[in-house]
C-alpha positions as a LaTeX table, in Angstrom:
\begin{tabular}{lrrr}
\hline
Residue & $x$ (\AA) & $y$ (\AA) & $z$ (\AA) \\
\hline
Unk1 & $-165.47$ & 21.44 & 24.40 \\
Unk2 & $-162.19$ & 20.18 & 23.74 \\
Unk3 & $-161.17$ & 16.83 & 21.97 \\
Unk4 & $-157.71$ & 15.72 & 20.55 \\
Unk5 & $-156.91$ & 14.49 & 17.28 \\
Unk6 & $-153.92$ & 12.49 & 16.16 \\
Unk7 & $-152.41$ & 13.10 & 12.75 \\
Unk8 & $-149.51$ & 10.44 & 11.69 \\
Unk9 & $-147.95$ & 11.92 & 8.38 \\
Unk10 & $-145.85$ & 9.49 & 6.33 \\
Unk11 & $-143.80$ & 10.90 & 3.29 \\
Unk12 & $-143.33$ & 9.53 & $-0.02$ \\
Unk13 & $-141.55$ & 10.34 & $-2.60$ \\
Unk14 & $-144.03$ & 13.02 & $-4.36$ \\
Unk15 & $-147.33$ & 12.65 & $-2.08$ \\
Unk16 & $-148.23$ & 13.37 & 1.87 \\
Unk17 & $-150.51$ & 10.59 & 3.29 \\
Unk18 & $-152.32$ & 12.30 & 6.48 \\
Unk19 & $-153.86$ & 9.22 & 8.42 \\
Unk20 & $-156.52$ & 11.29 & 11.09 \\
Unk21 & $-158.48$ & 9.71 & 13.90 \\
Unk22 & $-161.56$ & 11.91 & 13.97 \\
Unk23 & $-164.23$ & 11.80 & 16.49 \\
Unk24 & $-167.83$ & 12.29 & 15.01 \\
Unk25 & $-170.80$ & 13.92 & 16.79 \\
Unk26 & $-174.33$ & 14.41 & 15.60 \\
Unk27 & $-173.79$ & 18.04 & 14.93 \\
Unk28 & $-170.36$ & 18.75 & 15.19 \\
Unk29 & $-169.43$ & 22.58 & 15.82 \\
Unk30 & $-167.12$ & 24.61 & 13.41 \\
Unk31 & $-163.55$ & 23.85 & 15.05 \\
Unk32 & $-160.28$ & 25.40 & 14.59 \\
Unk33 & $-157.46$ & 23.74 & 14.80 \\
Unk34 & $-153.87$ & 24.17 & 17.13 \\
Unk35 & $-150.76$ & 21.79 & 16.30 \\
Unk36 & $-147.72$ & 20.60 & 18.22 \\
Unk37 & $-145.18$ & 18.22 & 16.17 \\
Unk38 & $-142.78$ & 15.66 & 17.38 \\
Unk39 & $-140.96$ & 14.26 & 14.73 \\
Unk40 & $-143.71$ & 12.76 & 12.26 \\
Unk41 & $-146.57$ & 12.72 & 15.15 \\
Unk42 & $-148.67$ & 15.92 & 15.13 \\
Unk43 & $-151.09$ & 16.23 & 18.13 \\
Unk44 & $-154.15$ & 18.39 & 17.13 \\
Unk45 & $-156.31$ & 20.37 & 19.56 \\
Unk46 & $-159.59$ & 21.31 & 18.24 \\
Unk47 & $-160.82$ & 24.17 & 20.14 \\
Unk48 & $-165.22$ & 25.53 & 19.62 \\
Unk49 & $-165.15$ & 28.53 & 17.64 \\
Unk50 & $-168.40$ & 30.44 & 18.31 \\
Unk51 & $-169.03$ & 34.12 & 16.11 \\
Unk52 & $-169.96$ & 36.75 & 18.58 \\
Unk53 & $-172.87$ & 38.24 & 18.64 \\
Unk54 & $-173.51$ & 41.43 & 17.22 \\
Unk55 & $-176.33$ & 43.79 & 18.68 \\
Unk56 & $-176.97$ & 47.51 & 17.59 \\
Unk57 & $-179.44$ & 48.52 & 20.68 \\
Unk58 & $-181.86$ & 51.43 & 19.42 \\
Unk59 & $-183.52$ & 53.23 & 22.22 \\
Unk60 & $-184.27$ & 56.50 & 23.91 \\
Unk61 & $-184.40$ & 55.68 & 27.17 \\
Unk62 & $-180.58$ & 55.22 & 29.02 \\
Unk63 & $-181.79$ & 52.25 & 31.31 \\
Unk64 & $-183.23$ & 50.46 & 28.50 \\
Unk65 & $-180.24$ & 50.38 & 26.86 \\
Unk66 & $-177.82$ & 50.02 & 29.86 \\
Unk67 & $-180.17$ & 46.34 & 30.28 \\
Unk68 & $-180.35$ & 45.19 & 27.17 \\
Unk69 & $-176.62$ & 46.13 & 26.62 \\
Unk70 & $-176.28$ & 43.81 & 30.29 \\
Unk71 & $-178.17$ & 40.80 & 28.50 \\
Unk72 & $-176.42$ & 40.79 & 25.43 \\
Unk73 & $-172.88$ & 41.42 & 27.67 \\
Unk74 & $-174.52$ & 37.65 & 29.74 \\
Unk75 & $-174.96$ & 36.05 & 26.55 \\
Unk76 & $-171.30$ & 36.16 & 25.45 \\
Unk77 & $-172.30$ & 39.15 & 22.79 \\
Unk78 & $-170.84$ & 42.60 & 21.87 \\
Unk79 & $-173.66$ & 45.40 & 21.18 \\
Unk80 & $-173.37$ & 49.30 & 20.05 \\
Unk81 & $-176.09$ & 51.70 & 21.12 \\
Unk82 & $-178.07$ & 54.42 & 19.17 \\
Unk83 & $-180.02$ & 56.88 & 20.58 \\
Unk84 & $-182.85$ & 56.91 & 18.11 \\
Unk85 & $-183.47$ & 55.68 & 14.86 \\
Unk86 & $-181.60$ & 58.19 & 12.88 \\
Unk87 & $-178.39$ & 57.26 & 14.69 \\
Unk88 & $-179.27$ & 53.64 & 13.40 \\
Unk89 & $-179.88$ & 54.68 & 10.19 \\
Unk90 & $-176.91$ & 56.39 & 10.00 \\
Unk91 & $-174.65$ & 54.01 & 11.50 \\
Unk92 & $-175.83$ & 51.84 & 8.58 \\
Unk93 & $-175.64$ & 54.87 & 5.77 \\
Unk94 & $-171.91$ & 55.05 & 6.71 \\
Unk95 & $-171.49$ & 51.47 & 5.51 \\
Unk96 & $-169.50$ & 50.14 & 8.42 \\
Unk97 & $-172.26$ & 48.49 & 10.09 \\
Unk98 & $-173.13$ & 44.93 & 9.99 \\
Unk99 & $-174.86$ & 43.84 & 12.59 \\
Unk100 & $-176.73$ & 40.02 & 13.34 \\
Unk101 & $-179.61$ & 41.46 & 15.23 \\
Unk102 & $-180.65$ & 45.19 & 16.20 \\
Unk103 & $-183.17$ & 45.46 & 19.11 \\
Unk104 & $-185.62$ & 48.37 & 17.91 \\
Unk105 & $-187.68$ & 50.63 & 20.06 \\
Unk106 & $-190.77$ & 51.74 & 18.57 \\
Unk107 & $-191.37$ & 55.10 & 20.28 \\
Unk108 & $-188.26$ & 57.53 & 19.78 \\
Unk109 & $-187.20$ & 61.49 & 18.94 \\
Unk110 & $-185.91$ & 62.40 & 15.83 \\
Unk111 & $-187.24$ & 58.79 & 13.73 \\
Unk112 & $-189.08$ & 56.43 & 15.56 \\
Unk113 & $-188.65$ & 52.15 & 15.56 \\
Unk114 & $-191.09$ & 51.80 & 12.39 \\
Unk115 & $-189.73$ & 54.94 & 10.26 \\
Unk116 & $-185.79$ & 53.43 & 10.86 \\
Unk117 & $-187.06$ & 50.01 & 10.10 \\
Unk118 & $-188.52$ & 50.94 & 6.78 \\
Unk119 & $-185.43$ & 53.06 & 5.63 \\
Unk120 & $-183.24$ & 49.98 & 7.41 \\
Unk121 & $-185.07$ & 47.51 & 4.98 \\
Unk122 & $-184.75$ & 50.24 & 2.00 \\
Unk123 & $-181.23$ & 50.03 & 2.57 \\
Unk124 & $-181.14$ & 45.82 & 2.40 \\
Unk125 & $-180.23$ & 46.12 & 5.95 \\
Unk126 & $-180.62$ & 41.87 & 6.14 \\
Unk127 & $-179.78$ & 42.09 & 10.12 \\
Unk128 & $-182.66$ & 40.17 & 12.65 \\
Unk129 & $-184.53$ & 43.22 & 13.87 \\
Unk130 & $-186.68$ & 42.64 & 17.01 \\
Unk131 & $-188.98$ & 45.88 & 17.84 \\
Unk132 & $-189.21$ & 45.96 & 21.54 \\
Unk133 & $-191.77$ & 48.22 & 22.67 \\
Unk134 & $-194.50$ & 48.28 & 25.16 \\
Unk135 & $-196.98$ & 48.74 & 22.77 \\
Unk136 & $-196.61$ & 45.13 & 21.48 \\
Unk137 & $-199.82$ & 44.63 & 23.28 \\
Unk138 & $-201.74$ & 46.18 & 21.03 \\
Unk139 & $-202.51$ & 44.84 & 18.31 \\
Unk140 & $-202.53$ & 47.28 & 15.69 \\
Unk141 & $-199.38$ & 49.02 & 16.89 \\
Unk142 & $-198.02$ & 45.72 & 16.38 \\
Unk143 & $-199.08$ & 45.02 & 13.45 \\
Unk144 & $-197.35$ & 48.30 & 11.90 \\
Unk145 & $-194.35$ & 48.13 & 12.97 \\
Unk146 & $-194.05$ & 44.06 & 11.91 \\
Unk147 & $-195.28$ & 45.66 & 8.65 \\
Unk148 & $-192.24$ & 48.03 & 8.71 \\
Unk149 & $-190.07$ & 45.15 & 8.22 \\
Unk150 & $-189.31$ & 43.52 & 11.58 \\
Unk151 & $-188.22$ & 40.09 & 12.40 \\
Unk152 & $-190.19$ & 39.82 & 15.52 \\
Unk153 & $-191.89$ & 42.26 & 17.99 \\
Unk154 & $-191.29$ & 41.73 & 22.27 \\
Unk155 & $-192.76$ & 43.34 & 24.92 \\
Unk156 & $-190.59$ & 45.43 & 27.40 \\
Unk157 & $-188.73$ & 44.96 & 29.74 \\
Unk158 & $-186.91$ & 42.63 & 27.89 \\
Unk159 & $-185.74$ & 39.25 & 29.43 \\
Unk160 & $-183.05$ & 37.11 & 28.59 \\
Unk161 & $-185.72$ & 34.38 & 29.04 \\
Unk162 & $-187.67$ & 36.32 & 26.16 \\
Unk163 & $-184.68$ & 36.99 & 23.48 \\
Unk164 & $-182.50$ & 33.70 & 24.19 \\
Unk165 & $-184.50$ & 31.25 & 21.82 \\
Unk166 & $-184.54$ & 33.97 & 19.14 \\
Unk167 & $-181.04$ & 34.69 & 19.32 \\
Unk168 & $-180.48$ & 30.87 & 19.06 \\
Unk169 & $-182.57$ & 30.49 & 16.21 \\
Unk170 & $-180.03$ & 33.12 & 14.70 \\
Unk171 & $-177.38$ & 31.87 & 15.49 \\
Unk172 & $-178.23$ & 28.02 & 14.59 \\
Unk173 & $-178.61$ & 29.72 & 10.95 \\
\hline
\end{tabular}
């Protein structure tokens, strides 16, 4: 979405008087702002600025993450992948890590989905976490690992049709 904005700037002797035209919307996005100037006309382009996305992708299994890295990639996001959930937790331990949602596998080597999400939330990881796991069927499994500290819990194989409206919701935040 683009719309222009016209700026006339008169000077005075101590003060700048900025007369703006400004177009109003219902919900208008966060814009930033280009100029031109001729002489005391300044055309303004206000161009959408959207944050990108930021996934950390926690599973085992190499075509799990190669797809969920694809429908985070479709969505206009950026992701990083761990292994397992000790590679998550230490991405996070090495305090470089901020991430707006981390797609969690419950069933892993090394620390599983619910043991990561517990230390996660011990560390005030505040990230969305989604547990994705094909046990989300079952209902005590479930229940567990939303107990570890999880946002939400999806069934695999995830869908872009399944995470959109959460990532949305995020985002919308």
């Amino acid at each position: 979405m683009q719309e222009d904005s016209y700026t006339l700037i008169t000077n005075t002797k101590k003060h700048t008087h900025a007369l703006e035209h400004l177009l109003f919307e219902e919900k208008k996005p966060k814009m930033a702002t280009t100029s031109t100037s001729t002489g005391d006309i300044k055309k303004t382009k206000s161009v959408e600025v959207k944050k990108k996305l930021n996934v950390l992708i926690v599973d085992d299994d190499t075509v799990i993450r190669k797809l969920h890295e694809n429908i985070i990639k479709s969505i206009g996001g950026i992701s990083q992948t761990a292994k397992n959930g000790e590679e998550a937790v230490n991405i996070h331990r090495d305090g470089n890590a901020s991430f707006d949602l981390i797609l969690m596998d419950k069933e892993m080597p090394e620390r599983d989905g619910l043991s990561a999400t517990k230390k996660l939330r011990e560390m005030k990881v505040t990230s969305m976490i989604i547990g994705v796991t094909t046990l989300a069927d079952n209902e005590e499994e479930r229940k567990a690992f939303m107990e570890a500290g999880l946002n939400h819990c999806l069934a695999k194989p995830l869908s872009k049709a399944k995470i959109l409206p959460l990532i949305n919701n995020l985002m919308d935040a």
